[in-house]
C-alpha cells in the first residue's frame, strides 16, 4: 500500500530538549509511532550521567522511548492481532520496573523535598500501533496507548483532523479549553509514583494520516482548527515528504514556546495522492474556520491599536490642559513658597 511518513524533534534550547526523538517504524501491513515528552517542571532535578548533567525529564523521555520501542518490536507481529489490554499492562510493568532501576543507577542523594508535583524521571507517552489483518483490505486496526497530554490524531479527507487520545489533565479533555487552562497533569509515566497506561482501539479505513505529537506541536496555536491548518497547508505546498516535514516543523517552531516532537504516517496514497485527497478539506477548513477567526483577530488588533492611540492622546491632552489649569490652581501655593524656592 502506498504511504508517506516522516518525523521531527525540535528543542527550544539546543542540546537541552526534553522531548525524545519520536518512534516511527513502518513495515508490511504494520506501523508504529510514538512520542515522549519529559516533564521539565516535575522532573527538573539534575543528575550526573556519563553524557553530562541532565534533568530527570531529559533522561526519562529518552530512556522510556528506548524501552518502549524494544518491547513493542517484540510484541507486534504481522501474523496475529495485538492484545490491547494485555499490551497496556505489559507496557506498565516494563516501564515501572525499568525506570525504577534507572533511577537507582543514577544514585541520586536522598532529598527531604516532598511534593505531589515533583516526580522522579517523569515523561508523557503516546503510541499508535497500526495492523492490517487482511493484506487485500484497506482497513487497519489502530491500538492507542498513552499516559499524559501528548496526543495521537487521525486525519481523514472528509472529516478532517480527529483527536484519538484524551489528555490526562485534571481540567478534562476539551482541546480548546486546554489551550488557555494551565491544568495539572493527572497521569504520567514516572519512576516513583503510580501511573496507568490508557488503551483504546479504533478501526481506520485507508487513506488516512495518523500522527503522534507532543504538546509543543499543538498547545501554542490559537485553536485546534489552526493545528489542522498547519498540517494541511504545509501538505498542499510540499513537493516531497521531506519538504512537507521541513515546512511543518518550521511552522510549529515559529509558534511554539516548548520543545516539539511529531511522527506522521499516511497510508493509502503517496504524497501527490494525499495532496489531492485533502485539497477540498484544506479549502473548506480555511474558508469555514480559519478566515472568520483571522478576520476577527484583525479587528481586535486594529481596535487595540486604536485604543493605544486614544490612551496616548488622552495622556497628551491631559498634560496640555493641566499646564493651562495649573497656574490658577496653584496660585496660593506659589504665593506661600519660601523665599528662594521656586513654586512648583
GROMACS .gro file of C-alpha atoms in nm:
model
  344
    1UNK     CA    1   0.000   0.000   0.000
    2UNK     CA    2   0.143   0.344  -0.088
    3UNK     CA    3   0.244   0.555   0.208
    4UNK     CA    4   0.422   0.869   0.325
    5UNK     CA    5   0.598   0.915   0.658
    6UNK     CA    6   0.830   1.149   0.846
    7UNK     CA    7   0.918   1.266   1.195
    8UNK     CA    8   1.090   1.561   1.364
    9UNK     CA    9   1.204   1.672   1.707
   10UNK     CA   10   1.294   2.033   1.783
   11UNK     CA   11   1.443   2.173   2.104
   12UNK     CA   12   1.365   2.516   2.241
   13UNK     CA   13   1.722   2.525   2.372
   14UNK     CA   14   1.968   2.331   2.156
   15UNK     CA   15   2.107   2.027   2.334
   16UNK     CA   16   1.862   2.056   2.625
   17UNK     CA   17   1.535   1.944   2.469
   18UNK     CA   18   1.324   1.721   2.691
   19UNK     CA   19   1.127   1.560   2.405
   20UNK     CA   20   1.277   1.235   2.278
   21UNK     CA   21   1.329   1.155   1.912
   22UNK     CA   22   0.995   1.002   1.802
   23UNK     CA   23   0.945   0.636   1.721
   24UNK     CA   24   0.848   0.577   1.357
   25UNK     CA   25   0.856   0.221   1.223
   26UNK     CA   26   0.677   0.112   0.906
   27UNK     CA   27   0.655  -0.243   0.774
   28UNK     CA   28   0.427  -0.452   0.554
   29UNK     CA   29   0.076  -0.408   0.699
   30UNK     CA   30   0.225  -0.264   1.023
   31UNK     CA   31   0.306   0.075   1.167
   32UNK     CA   32   0.440   0.203   1.500
   33UNK     CA   33   0.450   0.570   1.602
   34UNK     CA   34   0.537   0.715   1.941
   35UNK     CA   35   0.632   1.038   2.117
   36UNK     CA   36   0.769   1.105   2.466
   37UNK     CA   37   0.778   1.444   2.639
   38UNK     CA   38   0.990   1.469   2.954
   39UNK     CA   39   0.812   1.684   3.212
   40UNK     CA   40   1.054   1.963   3.290
   41UNK     CA   41   0.863   2.115   3.582
   42UNK     CA   42   0.804   1.792   3.771
   43UNK     CA   43   1.132   1.638   3.659
   44UNK     CA   44   1.363   1.935   3.688
   45UNK     CA   45   1.610   1.763   3.920
   46UNK     CA   46   1.955   1.734   3.760
   47UNK     CA   47   2.152   1.407   3.754
   48UNK     CA   48   2.512   1.331   3.665
   49UNK     CA   49   2.538   1.085   3.375
   50UNK     CA   50   2.823   0.966   3.151
   51UNK     CA   51   2.682   1.203   2.888
   52UNK     CA   52   2.688   1.501   3.124
   53UNK     CA   53   2.441   1.662   3.362
   54UNK     CA   54   2.079   1.627   3.254
   55UNK     CA   55   1.738   1.681   3.407
   56UNK     CA   56   1.523   1.388   3.505
   57UNK     CA   57   1.280   1.490   3.230
   58UNK     CA   58   1.555   1.474   2.966
   59UNK     CA   59   1.665   1.130   3.084
   60UNK     CA   60   1.312   0.993   3.128
   61UNK     CA   61   1.181   1.066   2.778
   62UNK     CA   62   1.481   0.910   2.606
   63UNK     CA   63   1.505   0.611   2.835
   64UNK     CA   64   1.132   0.536   2.817
   65UNK     CA   65   1.139   0.573   2.439
   66UNK     CA   66   1.411   0.310   2.402
   67UNK     CA   67   1.246   0.070   2.647
   68UNK     CA   68   0.910   0.101   2.473
   69UNK     CA   69   1.048   0.064   2.121
   70UNK     CA   70   1.231  -0.258   2.213
   71UNK     CA   71   0.923  -0.401   2.381
   72UNK     CA   72   0.681  -0.311   2.102
   73UNK     CA   73   0.905  -0.457   1.833
   74UNK     CA   74   0.889  -0.785   2.025
   75UNK     CA   75   0.510  -0.771   2.067
   76UNK     CA   76   0.398  -0.653   1.723
   77UNK     CA   77   0.374  -0.943   1.480
   78UNK     CA   78   0.223  -0.934   1.132
   79UNK     CA   79   0.059  -1.273   1.169
   80UNK     CA   80  -0.157  -1.202   1.475
   81UNK     CA   81  -0.362  -0.923   1.624
   82UNK     CA   82  -0.218  -0.732   1.918
   83UNK     CA   83  -0.380  -0.786   2.257
   84UNK     CA   84  -0.450  -0.424   2.351
   85UNK     CA   85  -0.531  -0.453   2.723
   86UNK     CA   86  -0.253  -0.709   2.770
   87UNK     CA   87  -0.005  -0.483   2.594
   88UNK     CA   88  -0.108  -0.187   2.811
   89UNK     CA   89  -0.044  -0.397   3.122
   90UNK     CA   90   0.292  -0.512   2.986
   91UNK     CA   91   0.393  -0.156   2.900
   92UNK     CA   92   0.312  -0.050   3.254
   93UNK     CA   93   0.506  -0.338   3.409
   94UNK     CA   94   0.817  -0.291   3.197
   95UNK     CA   95   0.822   0.089   3.223
   96UNK     CA   96   0.771   0.089   3.602
   97UNK     CA   97   1.047  -0.164   3.667
   98UNK     CA   98   1.289  -0.020   3.409
   99UNK     CA   99   1.253   0.338   3.529
  100UNK     CA  100   1.291   0.234   3.892
  101UNK     CA  101   1.611   0.051   3.800
  102UNK     CA  102   1.737   0.350   3.604
  103UNK     CA  103   1.668   0.580   3.897
  104UNK     CA  104   1.871   0.351   4.124
  105UNK     CA  105   2.159   0.357   3.873
  106UNK     CA  106   2.166   0.736   3.887
  107UNK     CA  107   2.245   0.717   4.260
  108UNK     CA  108   2.074   1.041   4.339
  109UNK     CA  109   2.118   1.160   4.700
  110UNK     CA  110   1.815   1.146   4.925
  111UNK     CA  111   1.611   1.465   4.945
  112UNK     CA  112   1.373   1.592   5.208
  113UNK     CA  113   1.168   1.775   4.944
  114UNK     CA  114   0.823   1.623   4.919
  115UNK     CA  115   0.560   1.742   4.675
  116UNK     CA  116   0.291   1.582   4.463
  117UNK     CA  117   0.420   1.795   4.175
  118UNK     CA  118   0.778   1.665   4.197
  119UNK     CA  119   0.845   1.328   4.035
  120UNK     CA  120   1.147   1.116   3.952
  121UNK     CA  121   1.206   1.064   3.578
  122UNK     CA  122   0.860   1.178   3.460
  123UNK     CA  123   0.754   1.166   3.096
  124UNK     CA  124   0.443   1.151   2.883
  125UNK     CA  125   0.399   0.872   2.629
  126UNK     CA  126   0.169   0.829   2.330
  127UNK     CA  127   0.185   0.531   2.094
  128UNK     CA  128  -0.016   0.434   1.786
  129UNK     CA  129   0.012   0.076   1.658
  130UNK     CA  130  -0.138   0.001   1.316
  131UNK     CA  131  -0.215  -0.351   1.194
  132UNK     CA  132  -0.385  -0.464   0.872
  133UNK     CA  133  -0.523  -0.813   0.925
  134UNK     CA  134  -0.616  -0.868   0.560
  135UNK     CA  135  -0.349  -0.757   0.313
  136UNK     CA  136  -0.617  -0.725   0.045
  137UNK     CA  137  -0.828  -0.485   0.251
  138UNK     CA  138  -0.781  -0.117   0.332
  139UNK     CA  139  -0.898  -0.141   0.694
  140UNK     CA  140  -0.646  -0.105   0.977
  141UNK     CA  141  -0.681  -0.174   1.345
  142UNK     CA  142  -0.520   0.108   1.544
  143UNK     CA  143  -0.423   0.049   1.908
  144UNK     CA  144  -0.351   0.361   2.112
  145UNK     CA  145  -0.153   0.361   2.435
  146UNK     CA  146  -0.085   0.678   2.632
  147UNK     CA  147  -0.012   0.848   2.963
  148UNK     CA  148  -0.009   1.227   2.989
  149UNK     CA  149  -0.105   1.500   2.746
  150UNK     CA  150   0.083   1.408   2.429
  151UNK     CA  151  -0.170   1.317   2.162
  152UNK     CA  152  -0.249   1.089   1.870
  153UNK     CA  153  -0.463   1.212   1.580
  154UNK     CA  154  -0.608   1.076   1.259
  155UNK     CA  155  -0.681   1.299   0.960
  156UNK     CA  156  -0.950   1.192   0.714
  157UNK     CA  157  -1.008   1.366   0.378
  158UNK     CA  158  -1.378   1.410   0.457
  159UNK     CA  159  -1.392   1.458   0.835
  160UNK     CA  160  -1.058   1.636   0.882
  161UNK     CA  161  -0.844   1.606   1.194
  162UNK     CA  162  -0.971   1.395   1.485
  163UNK     CA  163  -0.809   1.350   1.825
  164UNK     CA  164  -0.772   0.985   1.924
  165UNK     CA  165  -0.640   1.017   2.282
  166UNK     CA  166  -0.777   1.203   2.583
  167UNK     CA  167  -0.544   1.440   2.769
  168UNK     CA  168  -0.464   1.321   3.121
  169UNK     CA  169  -0.536   1.658   3.281
  170UNK     CA  170  -0.740   1.743   3.588
  171UNK     CA  171  -0.937   2.002   3.390
  172UNK     CA  172  -1.060   1.739   3.144
  173UNK     CA  173  -1.006   1.677   2.778
  174UNK     CA  174  -1.158   1.974   2.591
  175UNK     CA  175  -0.891   2.071   2.336
  176UNK     CA  176  -0.996   2.436   2.304
  177UNK     CA  177  -1.015   2.488   2.680
  178UNK     CA  178  -0.677   2.327   2.731
  179UNK     CA  179  -0.514   2.595   2.513
  180UNK     CA  180  -0.586   2.854   2.784
  181UNK     CA  181  -0.602   2.644   3.102
  182UNK     CA  182  -0.278   2.566   3.283
  183UNK     CA  183  -0.408   2.241   3.428
  184UNK     CA  184  -0.210   1.994   3.636
  185UNK     CA  185  -0.142   1.658   3.470
  186UNK     CA  186  -0.335   1.376   3.632
  187UNK     CA  187  -0.128   1.084   3.500
  188UNK     CA  188   0.219   1.035   3.355
  189UNK     CA  189   0.491   0.772   3.340
  190UNK     CA  190   0.746   0.808   3.623
  191UNK     CA  191   0.986   0.610   3.839
  192UNK     CA  192   0.844   0.684   4.183
  193UNK     CA  193   0.469   0.742   4.152
  194UNK     CA  194   0.170   0.534   4.050
  195UNK     CA  195   0.060   0.567   3.688
  196UNK     CA  196  -0.152   0.382   3.437
  197UNK     CA  197  -0.138   0.325   3.063
  198UNK     CA  198  -0.458   0.416   2.880
  199UNK     CA  199  -0.567   0.200   2.587
  200UNK     CA  200  -0.815   0.249   2.307
  201UNK     CA  201  -0.868   0.064   1.979
  202UNK     CA  202  -1.024   0.217   1.667
  203UNK     CA  203  -1.072   0.095   1.312
  204UNK     CA  204  -0.937   0.318   1.036
  205UNK     CA  205  -1.011   0.300   0.666
  206UNK     CA  206  -0.729   0.399   0.430
  207UNK     CA  207  -0.647   0.652   0.301
  208UNK     CA  208  -0.572   0.839   0.625
  209UNK     CA  209  -0.296   1.020   0.812
  210UNK     CA  210  -0.203   0.915   1.166
  211UNK     CA  211   0.023   1.133   1.379
  212UNK     CA  212   0.154   1.139   1.734
  213UNK     CA  213   0.266   1.474   1.875
  214UNK     CA  214   0.389   1.629   2.198
  215UNK     CA  215   0.213   1.939   2.327
  216UNK     CA  216   0.477   2.169   2.179
  217UNK     CA  217   0.315   2.100   1.841
  218UNK     CA  218  -0.047   2.181   1.926
  219UNK     CA  219  -0.061   2.375   2.254
  220UNK     CA  220   0.057   2.712   2.117
  221UNK     CA  221  -0.181   2.758   1.824
  222UNK     CA  222  -0.496   2.971   1.853
  223UNK     CA  223  -0.735   2.679   1.813
  224UNK     CA  224  -0.744   2.308   1.727
  225UNK     CA  225  -0.855   2.419   1.380
  226UNK     CA  226  -0.529   2.611   1.340
  227UNK     CA  227  -0.330   2.296   1.413
  228UNK     CA  228  -0.511   2.114   1.132
  229UNK     CA  229  -0.445   2.414   0.910
  230UNK     CA  230  -0.071   2.391   0.985
  231UNK     CA  231  -0.080   2.026   0.883
  232UNK     CA  232  -0.282   2.061   0.564
  233UNK     CA  233  -0.144   2.391   0.434
  234UNK     CA  234   0.212   2.259   0.464
  235UNK     CA  235   0.099   1.943   0.282
  236UNK     CA  236  -0.053   2.140  -0.005
  237UNK     CA  237   0.268   2.340  -0.053
  238UNK     CA  238   0.505   2.041  -0.033
  239UNK     CA  239   0.688   1.890  -0.332
  240UNK     CA  240   0.803   1.582  -0.143
  241UNK     CA  241   0.783   1.425   0.203
  242UNK     CA  242   1.100   1.598   0.317
  243UNK     CA  243   0.960   1.933   0.208
  244UNK     CA  244   0.638   1.864   0.397
  245UNK     CA  245   0.830   1.768   0.710
  246UNK     CA  246   1.053   2.076   0.692
  247UNK     CA  247   0.763   2.314   0.630
  248UNK     CA  248   0.553   2.171   0.913
  249UNK     CA  249   0.849   2.172   1.150
  250UNK     CA  250   0.928   2.534   1.062
  251UNK     CA  251   0.570   2.646   1.117
  252UNK     CA  252   0.546   2.465   1.451
  253UNK     CA  253   0.880   2.611   1.562
  254UNK     CA  254   0.760   2.961   1.470
  255UNK     CA  255   0.467   2.949   1.713
  256UNK     CA  256   0.568   2.708   1.989
  257UNK     CA  257   0.713   2.801   2.325
  258UNK     CA  258   0.830   2.449   2.400
  259UNK     CA  259   1.018   2.152   2.259
  260UNK     CA  260   0.814   1.978   1.989
  261UNK     CA  261   0.817   1.624   1.850
  262UNK     CA  262   0.593   1.465   1.588
  263UNK     CA  263   0.572   1.137   1.396
  264UNK     CA  264   0.339   1.103   1.096
  265UNK     CA  265   0.234   0.809   0.880
  266UNK     CA  266  -0.005   0.829   0.588
  267UNK     CA  267  -0.144   0.507   0.442
  268UNK     CA  268  -0.338   0.456   0.121
  269UNK     CA  269  -0.173   0.717  -0.100
  270UNK     CA  270   0.159   0.876  -0.184
  271UNK     CA  271   0.229   1.245  -0.127
  272UNK     CA  272   0.066   1.352  -0.453
  273UNK     CA  273  -0.238   1.144  -0.370
  274UNK     CA  274  -0.273   1.293  -0.022
  275UNK     CA  275  -0.241   1.645  -0.163
  276UNK     CA  276  -0.531   1.577  -0.395
  277UNK     CA  277  -0.735   1.392  -0.134
  278UNK     CA  278  -0.705   1.675   0.121
  279UNK     CA  279  -0.733   1.965  -0.125
  280UNK     CA  280  -1.105   2.024  -0.069
  281UNK     CA  281  -1.077   1.975   0.308
  282UNK     CA  282  -0.793   2.229   0.327
  283UNK     CA  283  -1.002   2.484   0.134
  284UNK     CA  284  -1.311   2.420   0.350
  285UNK     CA  285  -1.108   2.448   0.670
  286UNK     CA  286  -0.961   2.779   0.558
  287UNK     CA  287  -1.296   2.924   0.447
  288UNK     CA  288  -1.517   2.798   0.729
  289UNK     CA  289  -1.290   2.817   1.032
  290UNK     CA  290  -0.961   2.999   0.979
  291UNK     CA  291  -1.070   3.302   0.774
  292UNK     CA  292  -1.350   3.410   1.015
  293UNK     CA  293  -1.113   3.382   1.312
  294UNK     CA  294  -0.837   3.567   1.127
  295UNK     CA  295  -1.078   3.844   1.024
  296UNK     CA  296  -1.196   3.893   1.381
  297UNK     CA  297  -0.837   3.877   1.505
  298UNK     CA  298  -0.753   4.160   1.263
  299UNK     CA  299  -1.042   4.365   1.401
  300UNK     CA  300  -0.915   4.304   1.754
  301UNK     CA  301  -0.561   4.415   1.659
  302UNK     CA  302  -0.695   4.732   1.494
  303UNK     CA  303  -0.916   4.806   1.794
  304UNK     CA  304  -0.624   4.753   2.032
  305UNK     CA  305  -0.406   4.986   1.823
  306UNK     CA  306  -0.681   5.247   1.819
  307UNK     CA  307  -0.723   5.210   2.195
  308UNK     CA  308  -0.349   5.256   2.247
  309UNK     CA  309  -0.355   5.569   2.030
  310UNK     CA  310  -0.656   5.707   2.219
  311UNK     CA  311  -0.482   5.647   2.551
  312UNK     CA  312  -0.171   5.825   2.427
  313UNK     CA  313  -0.386   6.116   2.305
  314UNK     CA  314  -0.567   6.127   2.638
  315UNK     CA  315  -0.237   6.146   2.825
  316UNK     CA  316  -0.107   6.421   2.594
  317UNK     CA  317  -0.428   6.624   2.617
  318UNK     CA  318  -0.437   6.580   2.994
  319UNK     CA  319  -0.085   6.723   3.016
  320UNK     CA  320  -0.171   7.020   2.797
  321UNK     CA  321  -0.489   7.102   2.988
  322UNK     CA  322  -0.314   7.061   3.321
  323UNK     CA  323  -0.049   7.303   3.204
  324UNK     CA  324  -0.319   7.562   3.132
  325UNK     CA  325  -0.511   7.491   3.452
  326UNK     CA  326  -0.216   7.461   3.690
  327UNK     CA  327  -0.120   7.831   3.740
  328UNK     CA  328  -0.461   7.923   3.873
  329UNK     CA  329  -0.495   7.600   4.068
  330UNK     CA  330  -0.163   7.656   4.246
  331UNK     CA  331  -0.193   8.036   4.289
  332UNK     CA  332  -0.182   8.027   4.667
  333UNK     CA  333   0.077   7.751   4.670
  334UNK     CA  334   0.307   7.973   4.464
  335UNK     CA  335   0.247   8.272   4.690
  336UNK     CA  336   0.339   8.072   5.002
  337UNK     CA  337   0.659   7.927   4.863
  338UNK     CA  338   0.965   8.008   5.086
  339UNK     CA  339   1.198   8.278   4.963
  340UNK     CA  340   1.446   8.146   4.709
  341UNK     CA  341   1.237   7.832   4.638
  342UNK     CA  342   1.065   7.809   4.306
  343UNK     CA  343   0.697   7.740   4.315
  344UNK     CA  344   0.610   7.402   4.189
   0.00000   0.00000   0.00000
